[in-house]
Coordinates of C-alpha atoms in Angstrom, one line a residue:
X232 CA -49.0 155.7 230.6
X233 CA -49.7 152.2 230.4
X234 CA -53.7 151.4 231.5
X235 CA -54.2 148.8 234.2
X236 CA -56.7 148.3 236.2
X237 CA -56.3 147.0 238.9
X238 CA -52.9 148.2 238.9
X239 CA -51.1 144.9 238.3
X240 CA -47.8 147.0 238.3
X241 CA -47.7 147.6 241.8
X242 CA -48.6 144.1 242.9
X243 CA -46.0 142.4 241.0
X244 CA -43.1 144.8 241.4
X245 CA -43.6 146.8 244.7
X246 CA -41.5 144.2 246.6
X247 CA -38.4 144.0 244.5
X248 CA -35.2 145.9 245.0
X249 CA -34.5 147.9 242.0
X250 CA -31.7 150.5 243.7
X251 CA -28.9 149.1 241.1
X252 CA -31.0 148.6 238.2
X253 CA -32.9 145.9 236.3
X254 CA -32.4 143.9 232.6
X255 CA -35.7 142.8 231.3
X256 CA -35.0 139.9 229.0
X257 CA -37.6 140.6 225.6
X258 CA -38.0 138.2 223.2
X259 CA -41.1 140.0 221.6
X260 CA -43.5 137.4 223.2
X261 CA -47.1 138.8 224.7
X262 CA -45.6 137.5 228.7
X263 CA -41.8 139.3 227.9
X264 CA -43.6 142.4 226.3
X265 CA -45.9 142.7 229.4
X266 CA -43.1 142.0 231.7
X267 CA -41.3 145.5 229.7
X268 CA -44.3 148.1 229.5
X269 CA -45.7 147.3 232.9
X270 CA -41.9 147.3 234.9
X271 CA -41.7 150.7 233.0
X272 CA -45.0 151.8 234.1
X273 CA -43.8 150.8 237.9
X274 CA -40.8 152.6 237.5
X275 CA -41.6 155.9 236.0
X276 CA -44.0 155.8 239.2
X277 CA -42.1 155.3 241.8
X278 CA -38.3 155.6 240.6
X279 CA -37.5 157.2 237.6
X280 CA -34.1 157.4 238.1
X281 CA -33.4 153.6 237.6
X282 CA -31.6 152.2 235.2
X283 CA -33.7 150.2 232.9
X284 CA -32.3 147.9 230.1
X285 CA -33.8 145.4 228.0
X286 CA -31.9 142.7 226.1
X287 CA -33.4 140.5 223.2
X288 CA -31.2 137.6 222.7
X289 CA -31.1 136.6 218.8
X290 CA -30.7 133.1 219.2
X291 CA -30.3 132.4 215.3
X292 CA -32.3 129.6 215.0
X293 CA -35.0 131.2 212.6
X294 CA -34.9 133.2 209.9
X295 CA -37.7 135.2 211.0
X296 CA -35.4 135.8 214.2
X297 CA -33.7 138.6 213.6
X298 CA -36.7 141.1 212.7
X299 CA -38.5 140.4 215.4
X300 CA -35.5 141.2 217.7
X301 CA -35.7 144.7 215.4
X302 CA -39.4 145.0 216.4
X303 CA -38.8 144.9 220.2
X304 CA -36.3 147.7 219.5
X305 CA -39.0 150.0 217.8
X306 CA -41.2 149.3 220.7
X307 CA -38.7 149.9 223.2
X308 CA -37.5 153.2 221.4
X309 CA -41.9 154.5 221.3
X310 CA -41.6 154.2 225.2
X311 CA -37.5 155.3 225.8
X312 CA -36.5 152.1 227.2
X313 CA -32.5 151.1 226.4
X314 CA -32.6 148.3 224.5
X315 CA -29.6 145.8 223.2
X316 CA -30.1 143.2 221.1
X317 CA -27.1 139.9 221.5
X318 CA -26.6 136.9 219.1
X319 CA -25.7 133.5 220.2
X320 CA -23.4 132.8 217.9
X321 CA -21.3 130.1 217.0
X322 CA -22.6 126.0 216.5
X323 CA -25.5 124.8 217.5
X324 CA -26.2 121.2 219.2
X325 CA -28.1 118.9 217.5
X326 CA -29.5 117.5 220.7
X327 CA -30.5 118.9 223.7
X328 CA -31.1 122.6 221.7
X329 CA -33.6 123.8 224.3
X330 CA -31.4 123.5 227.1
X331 CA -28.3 124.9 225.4
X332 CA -30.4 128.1 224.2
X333 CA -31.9 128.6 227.4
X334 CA -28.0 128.0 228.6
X335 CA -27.1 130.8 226.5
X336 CA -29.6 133.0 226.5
X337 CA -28.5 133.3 230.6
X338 CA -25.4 134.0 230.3
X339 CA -25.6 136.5 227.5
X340 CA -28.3 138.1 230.0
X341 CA -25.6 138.2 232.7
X342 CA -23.2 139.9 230.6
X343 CA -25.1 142.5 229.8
X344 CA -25.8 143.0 233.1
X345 CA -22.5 142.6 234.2
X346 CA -21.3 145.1 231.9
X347 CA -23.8 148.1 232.8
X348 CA -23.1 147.4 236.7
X349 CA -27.2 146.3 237.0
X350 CA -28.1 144.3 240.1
X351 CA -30.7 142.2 238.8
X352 CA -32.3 140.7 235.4
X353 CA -36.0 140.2 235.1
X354 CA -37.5 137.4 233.1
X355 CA -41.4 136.6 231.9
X356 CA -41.6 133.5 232.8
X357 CA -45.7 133.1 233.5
X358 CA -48.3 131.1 235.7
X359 CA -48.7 128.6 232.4
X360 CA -45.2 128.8 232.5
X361 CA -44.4 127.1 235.4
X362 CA -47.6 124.9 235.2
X363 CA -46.0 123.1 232.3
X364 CA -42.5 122.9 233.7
X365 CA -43.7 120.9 236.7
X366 CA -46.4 118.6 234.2
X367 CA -43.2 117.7 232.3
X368 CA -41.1 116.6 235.3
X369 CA -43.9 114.7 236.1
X370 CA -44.1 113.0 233.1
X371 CA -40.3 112.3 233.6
X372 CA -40.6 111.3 237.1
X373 CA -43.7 108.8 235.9
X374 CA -41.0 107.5 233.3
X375 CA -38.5 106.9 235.2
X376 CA -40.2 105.1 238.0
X377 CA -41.6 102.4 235.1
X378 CA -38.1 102.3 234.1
X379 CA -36.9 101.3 237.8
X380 CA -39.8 99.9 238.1
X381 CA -41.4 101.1 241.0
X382 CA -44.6 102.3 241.8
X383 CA -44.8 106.1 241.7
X384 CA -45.5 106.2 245.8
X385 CA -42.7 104.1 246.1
X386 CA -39.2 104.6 246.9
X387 CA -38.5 107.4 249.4
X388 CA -35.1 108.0 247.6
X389 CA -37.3 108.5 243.8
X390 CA -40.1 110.8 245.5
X391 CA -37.0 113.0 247.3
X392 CA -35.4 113.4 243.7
X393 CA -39.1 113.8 242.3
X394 CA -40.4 116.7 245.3
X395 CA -37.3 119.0 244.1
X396 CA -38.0 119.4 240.8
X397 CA -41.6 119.6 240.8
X398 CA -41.2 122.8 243.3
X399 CA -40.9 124.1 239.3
X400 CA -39.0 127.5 238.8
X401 CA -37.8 129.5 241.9
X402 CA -39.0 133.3 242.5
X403 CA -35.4 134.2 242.3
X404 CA -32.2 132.1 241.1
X405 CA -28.8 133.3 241.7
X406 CA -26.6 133.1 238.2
X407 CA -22.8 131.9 238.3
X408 CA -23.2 133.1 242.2
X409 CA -23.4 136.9 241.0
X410 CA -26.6 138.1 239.1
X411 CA -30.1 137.3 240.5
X412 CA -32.8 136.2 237.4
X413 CA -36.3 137.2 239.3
X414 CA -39.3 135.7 237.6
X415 CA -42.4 138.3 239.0
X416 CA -45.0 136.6 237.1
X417 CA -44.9 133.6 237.8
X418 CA -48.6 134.5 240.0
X419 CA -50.0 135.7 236.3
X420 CA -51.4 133.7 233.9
X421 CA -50.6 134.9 230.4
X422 CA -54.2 135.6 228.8
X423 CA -54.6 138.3 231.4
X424 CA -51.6 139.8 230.1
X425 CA -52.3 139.1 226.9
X426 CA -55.5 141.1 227.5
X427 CA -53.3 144.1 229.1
X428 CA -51.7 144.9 225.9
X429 CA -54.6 144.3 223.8
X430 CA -56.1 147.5 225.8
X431 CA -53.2 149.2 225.0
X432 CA -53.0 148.1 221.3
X433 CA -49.8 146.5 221.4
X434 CA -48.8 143.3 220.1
X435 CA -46.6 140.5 220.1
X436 CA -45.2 138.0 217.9
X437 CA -45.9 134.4 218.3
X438 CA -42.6 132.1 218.0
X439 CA -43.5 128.7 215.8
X440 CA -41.3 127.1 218.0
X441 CA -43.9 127.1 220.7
X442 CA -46.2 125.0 218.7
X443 CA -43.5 123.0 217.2
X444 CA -44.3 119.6 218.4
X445 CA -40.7 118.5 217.6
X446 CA -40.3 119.9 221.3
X447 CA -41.5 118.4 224.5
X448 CA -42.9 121.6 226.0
X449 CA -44.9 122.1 222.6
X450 CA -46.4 118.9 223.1
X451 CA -47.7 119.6 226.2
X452 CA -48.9 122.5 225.6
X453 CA -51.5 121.1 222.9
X454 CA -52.5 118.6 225.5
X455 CA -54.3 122.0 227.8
X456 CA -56.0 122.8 225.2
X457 CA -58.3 119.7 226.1
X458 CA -61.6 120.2 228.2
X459 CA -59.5 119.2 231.6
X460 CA -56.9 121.6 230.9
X461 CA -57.7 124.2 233.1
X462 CA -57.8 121.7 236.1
X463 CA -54.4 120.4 234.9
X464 CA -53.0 123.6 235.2
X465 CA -54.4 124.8 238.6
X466 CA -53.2 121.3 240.1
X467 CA -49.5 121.8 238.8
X468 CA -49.6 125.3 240.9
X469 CA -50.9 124.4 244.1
X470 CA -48.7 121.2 243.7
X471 CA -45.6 123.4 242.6
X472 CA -46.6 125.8 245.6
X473 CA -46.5 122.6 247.6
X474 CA -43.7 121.1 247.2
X475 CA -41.7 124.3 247.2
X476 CA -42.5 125.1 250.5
X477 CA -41.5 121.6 251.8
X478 CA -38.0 122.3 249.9
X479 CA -37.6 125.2 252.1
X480 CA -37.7 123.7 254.9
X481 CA -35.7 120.4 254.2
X482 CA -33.2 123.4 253.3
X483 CA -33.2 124.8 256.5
X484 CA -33.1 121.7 258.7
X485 CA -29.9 120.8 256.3
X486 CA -28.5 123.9 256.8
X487 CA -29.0 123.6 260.8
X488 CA -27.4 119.8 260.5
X489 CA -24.4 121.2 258.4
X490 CA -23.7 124.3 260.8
X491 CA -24.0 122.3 264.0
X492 CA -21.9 118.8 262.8
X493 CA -19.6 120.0 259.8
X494 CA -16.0 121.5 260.0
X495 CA -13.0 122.0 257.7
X496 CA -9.9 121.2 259.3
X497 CA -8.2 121.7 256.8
X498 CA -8.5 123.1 252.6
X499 CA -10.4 120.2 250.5
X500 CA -11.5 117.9 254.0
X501 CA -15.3 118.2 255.8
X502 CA -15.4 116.1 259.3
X503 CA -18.8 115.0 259.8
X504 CA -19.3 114.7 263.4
X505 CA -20.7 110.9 264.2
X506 CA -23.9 113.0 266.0
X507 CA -25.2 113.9 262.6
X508 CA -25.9 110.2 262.1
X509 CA -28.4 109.9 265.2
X510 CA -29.7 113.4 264.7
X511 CA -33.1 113.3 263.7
X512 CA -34.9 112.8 260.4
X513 CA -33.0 110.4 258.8
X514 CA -34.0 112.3 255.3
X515 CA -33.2 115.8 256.5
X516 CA -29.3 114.2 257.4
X517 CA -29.1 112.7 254.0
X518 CA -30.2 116.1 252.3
X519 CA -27.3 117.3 254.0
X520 CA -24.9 114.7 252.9
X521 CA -25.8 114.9 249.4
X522 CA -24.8 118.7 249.2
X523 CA -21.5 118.3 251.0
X524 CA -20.5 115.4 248.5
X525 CA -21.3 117.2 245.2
X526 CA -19.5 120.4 246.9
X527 CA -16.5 118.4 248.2
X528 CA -16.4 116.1 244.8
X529 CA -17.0 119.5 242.6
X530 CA -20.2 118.0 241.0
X531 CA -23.1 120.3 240.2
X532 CA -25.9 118.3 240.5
X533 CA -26.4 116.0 243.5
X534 CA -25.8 112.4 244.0
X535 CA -28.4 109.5 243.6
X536 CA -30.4 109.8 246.4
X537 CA -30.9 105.6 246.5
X538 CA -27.0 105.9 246.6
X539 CA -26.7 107.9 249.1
X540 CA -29.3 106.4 251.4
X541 CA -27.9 103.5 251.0
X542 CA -24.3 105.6 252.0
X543 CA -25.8 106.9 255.3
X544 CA -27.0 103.0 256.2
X545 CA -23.8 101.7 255.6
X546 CA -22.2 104.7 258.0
X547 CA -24.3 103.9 260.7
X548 CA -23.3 100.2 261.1
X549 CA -19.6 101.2 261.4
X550 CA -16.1 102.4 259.8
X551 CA -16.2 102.3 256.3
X552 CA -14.5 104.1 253.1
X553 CA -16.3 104.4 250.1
X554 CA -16.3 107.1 247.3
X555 CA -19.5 108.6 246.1
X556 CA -19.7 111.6 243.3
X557 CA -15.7 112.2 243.1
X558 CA -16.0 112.1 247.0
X559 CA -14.0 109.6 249.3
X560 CA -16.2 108.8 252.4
X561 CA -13.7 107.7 255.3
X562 CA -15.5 107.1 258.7
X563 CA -13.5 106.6 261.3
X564 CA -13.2 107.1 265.3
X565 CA -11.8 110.7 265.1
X566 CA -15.2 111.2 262.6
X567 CA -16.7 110.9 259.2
X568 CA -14.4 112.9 256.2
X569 CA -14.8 114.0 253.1
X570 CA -12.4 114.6 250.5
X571 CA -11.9 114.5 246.8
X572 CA -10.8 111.4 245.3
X573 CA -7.3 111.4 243.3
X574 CA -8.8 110.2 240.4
X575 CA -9.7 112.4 237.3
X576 CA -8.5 115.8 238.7
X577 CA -7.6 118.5 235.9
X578 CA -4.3 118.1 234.1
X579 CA -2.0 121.2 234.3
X580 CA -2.9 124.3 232.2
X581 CA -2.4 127.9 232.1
X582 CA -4.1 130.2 234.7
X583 CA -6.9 131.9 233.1
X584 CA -9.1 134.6 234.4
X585 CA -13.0 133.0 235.9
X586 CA -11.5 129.6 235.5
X587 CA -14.1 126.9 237.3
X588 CA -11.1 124.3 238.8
X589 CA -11.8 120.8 239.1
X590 CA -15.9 122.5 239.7
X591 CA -14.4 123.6 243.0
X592 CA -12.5 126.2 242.7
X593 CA -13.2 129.6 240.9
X594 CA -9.6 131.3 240.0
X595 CA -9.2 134.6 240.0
X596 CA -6.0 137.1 238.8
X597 CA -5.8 140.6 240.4
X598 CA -3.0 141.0 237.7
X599 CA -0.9 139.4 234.9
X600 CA 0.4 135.4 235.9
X601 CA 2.7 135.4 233.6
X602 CA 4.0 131.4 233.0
X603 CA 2.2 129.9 236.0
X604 CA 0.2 126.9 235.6
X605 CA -2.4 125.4 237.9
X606 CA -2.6 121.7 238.8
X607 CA -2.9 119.4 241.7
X608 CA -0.6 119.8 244.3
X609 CA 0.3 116.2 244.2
X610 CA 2.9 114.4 245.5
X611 CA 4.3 118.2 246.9
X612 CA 1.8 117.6 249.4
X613 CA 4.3 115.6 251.7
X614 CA 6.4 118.8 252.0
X615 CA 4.4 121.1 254.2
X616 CA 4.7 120.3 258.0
X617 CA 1.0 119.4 259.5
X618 CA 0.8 119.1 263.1
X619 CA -1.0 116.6 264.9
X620 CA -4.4 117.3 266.2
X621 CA -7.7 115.4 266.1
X622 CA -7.4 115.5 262.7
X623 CA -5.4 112.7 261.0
X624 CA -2.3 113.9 258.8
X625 CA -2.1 111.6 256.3
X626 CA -6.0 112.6 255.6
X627 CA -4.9 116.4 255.6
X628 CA -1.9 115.7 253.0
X629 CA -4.4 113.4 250.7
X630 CA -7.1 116.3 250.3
X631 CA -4.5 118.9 250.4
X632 CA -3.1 116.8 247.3
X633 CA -6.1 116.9 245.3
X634 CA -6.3 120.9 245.7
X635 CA -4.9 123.4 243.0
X636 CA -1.7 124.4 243.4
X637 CA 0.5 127.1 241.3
X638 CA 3.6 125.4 239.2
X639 CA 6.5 127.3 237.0
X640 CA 9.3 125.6 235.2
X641 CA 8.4 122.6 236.7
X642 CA 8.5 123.5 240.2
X643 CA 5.7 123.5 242.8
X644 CA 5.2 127.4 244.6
X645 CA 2.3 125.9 246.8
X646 CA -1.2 126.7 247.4
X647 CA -2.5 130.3 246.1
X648 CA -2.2 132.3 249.0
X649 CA 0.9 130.7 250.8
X650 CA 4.4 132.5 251.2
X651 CA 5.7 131.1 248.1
X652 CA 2.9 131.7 245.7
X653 CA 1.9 134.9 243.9
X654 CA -0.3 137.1 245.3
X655 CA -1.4 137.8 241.9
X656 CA -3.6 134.4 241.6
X657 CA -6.8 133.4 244.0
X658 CA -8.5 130.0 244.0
X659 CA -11.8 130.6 246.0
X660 CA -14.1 127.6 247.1
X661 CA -17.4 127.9 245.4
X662 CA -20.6 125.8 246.5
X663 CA -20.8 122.6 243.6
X664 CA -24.6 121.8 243.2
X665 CA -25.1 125.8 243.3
X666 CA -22.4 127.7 241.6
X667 CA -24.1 127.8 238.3
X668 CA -27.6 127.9 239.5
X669 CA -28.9 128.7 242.7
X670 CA -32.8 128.3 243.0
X671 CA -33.8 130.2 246.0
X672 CA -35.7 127.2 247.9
X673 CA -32.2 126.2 248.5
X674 CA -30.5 129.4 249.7
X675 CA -30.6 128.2 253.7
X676 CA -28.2 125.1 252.6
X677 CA -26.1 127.2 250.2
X678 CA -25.1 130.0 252.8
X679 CA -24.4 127.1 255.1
X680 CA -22.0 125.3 252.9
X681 CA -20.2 128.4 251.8
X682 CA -19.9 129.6 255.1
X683 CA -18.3 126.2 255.7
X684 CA -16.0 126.5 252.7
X685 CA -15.1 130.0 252.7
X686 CA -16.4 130.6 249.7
X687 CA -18.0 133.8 248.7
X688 CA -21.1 134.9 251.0
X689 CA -24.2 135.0 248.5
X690 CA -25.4 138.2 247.5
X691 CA -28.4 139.5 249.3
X692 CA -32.0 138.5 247.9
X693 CA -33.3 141.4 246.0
X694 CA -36.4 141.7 247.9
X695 CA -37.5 144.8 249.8
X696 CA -38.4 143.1 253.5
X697 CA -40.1 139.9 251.8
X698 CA -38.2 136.0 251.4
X699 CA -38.1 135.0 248.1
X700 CA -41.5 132.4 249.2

């Protein structure tokens, strides 16, 4: 049984829902290796039964790699944890490696989960850990501001853009909308664990990459090591802590905007009530706006916030159309609509299985689609009768002609879903900004959206009777 004292175990697991099973993602680090023995320490206490799996991901980019993926395995098999190891194969970029390998690593982590039915995957990520991530946005932040330049207290739109990503890594982030990465130590720092398995004589293996100064987070790294280190580091958290909470709750005051002024009248078109203009807080309605565009213009990161300020001033002196993010913008008496611009929509190609549409819709076949192809409805948009209403037609066949539609031998069968088309094909709305990642500080705004949408409810946090804060 693994020693610790206090029993850090119970403190940093007790809250999480394990009833369908965990990955632990191993590298063979001291923070992933502590992550393993104490999780299985928690769980031979308290629920044996569960289904425990770790997963080293061989990423290939050392030749020292691959035997240290073997030594997790040895250890895993001492204490009779499952273990699988996964390459990422193919090319490598030559730029941007960090990003693509941590791109990978996630999905090959979802996989695996996927394919053993497990609810949830568990990564290592520590205190220092997020501590770095926030310094380095700073840094970015502070860049970028000389580059506009501006004054870092300047510019409500660059402090906005700035507060979101120094909230640093969510508790809990919601993977391609299905499989929730939980990140329990993100309260430890990593020479107490460290010190954990040194009372238990276990040890870990030290990547060169994390002292290859060739890489940004490297870099930084070596800079803590200075006398003011430690203060650095303790002023990242409680700014990190900070700023997390207030992304919360510009979340939920979004979310309570988008429920209360937002409709879809019809598939592809959001009508903005004119209230949401005169609501409040000015930056709470622009929030708002910014998620509906990137999830109406199928763009997974949010427009410029300057932009879009500058979108929301221009609204409230009058009618206007104006396209933002893939988004047309038409503001008119009957209200303010959104829809996806003609432009740049997805050519016509086969119907494949998990297909991400346009970034809008994900397709799905309950059986085999035999020659169907999926493109923009088009021009076949003027066939369907649309009745009049508050609504304008000719802005219900414009989005309705930027949505997928099913084609064979040339001929249009109509929306997925309608009379005409096969059952066999489903084009679901998914949530832009969030479909990929969902940190989540933004789950109140999410929900709302995809309520909006109809697309696919998000899964339930997997906390026991605690919020991911």
């Amino acid at each position: 049984m693994l020693d610790t004292e206090p029993d850090l175990s119970k403190s940093l697991f007790s809250h999480i829902d394990f009833t369908s099973g965990a990955v632990a993602a191993v590298s063979g680090g001291s923070d992933s290796t502590a992550l393993l023995l104490l999780l299985k320490h928690h769980l031979d206490r308290t629920a044996p039964a569960t289904k425990l799996l770790a997963v080293t991901i061989d990423h290939g980019l050392r030749p020292g790699s691959a035997a240290e993926a073997q030594g997790m395995a040895r250890l895993c098999a001492t204490h009779a944890i499952a273990h699988r190891i996964l390459t990422w194969s193919g090319s490598k970029p030559s730029t941007g490696l960090p990003a693509a390998a941590r791109e990978a690593r996630y999905r090959l982590l979802a996989e695996a989960a996927q394919a053993e039915g497990l609810g949830l995957i568990l990564t290592g990520h520590t205190a220092d850990d997020q501590a770095e991530t926030v310094l380095m946005r700073q840094v970015r932040n502070d860049r970028l501001a000389r580059k506009e330049g501006l004054a870092r207290d300047e510019g409500r739109g660059h402090a906005d853009a700035a507060g979101r990503g120094l909230a640093g890594m969510a508790p809990a982030t919601l993977y391609d909308w299905r499989s929730w990465i939980v990140r329990p130590l993100l309260g430890m720092r990593r020479a107490a664990l460290r010190d954990v398995l040194r009372r238990q004589d276990v040890g870990w293996a030290d990547d060169p990459t994390n002292v290859d100064k060739a890489f940004e987070r490297p870099r930084l790294r070596a800079t803590l090591a200075d006398d003011d280190g430690v203060q650095r580091i303790d002023d990242a958290l409680a700014l990190a802590a900070q700023e997390g909470s207030v992304r919360r709750q510009l979340g939920l005051a979004a979310a309570d905007l988008i429920r209360r002024f937002a409709i879809q009248p019809a598939a592809g078109l959001i009508r903005l009530d004119p209230g949401l203009l005169n609501a409040g807080e000015d930056r709470t309605a622009v929030y708002a706006l910014r998620i509906l565009l990137a999830t109406t213009g199928g763009i997974a990161f949010l427009p410029d916030q300057a932009r879009s300020e500058a979108l929301f001033a221009r609204l409230k002196t009058g009618f206007l159309c104006a396209t933002l993010s893939r988004t047309v913008v038409d503001c008119r008496r009957a209200g303010i609509f959104l829809r996806r611009e003609a432009r740049g929509l997805p050519p016509a190609a086969a119907v494949t299985q998990g297909t991400l549409w346009d970034g809008r819709r994900r397709i799905t076949l309950n059986n085999s689609s035999g020659a169907l192809l999926i493109a923009p409805f088009g021009a076949a948009a003027k066939r369907p009768a649309i009745g009049e209403g508050e609504t304008p037609p000719s802005l219900m066949r414009a989005a309705l002609a930027a949505e997928p539609a099913l084609w064979q031998a040339g001929e249009c069968l109509g929306l997925p879903g309608d009379i005409r088309a096969p059952a066999v094909v489903e084009a679901r709305p998914v949530v832009a900004p969030f479909a990929r990642f969902l940190p989540s500080f933004d789950l109140a705004p999410a929900r709302a959206v995809a309520g909006l949408i109809g697309a696919a409810p998000v899964p339930p946090l997997p906390f026991s009777g605690h919020s991911a804060g």
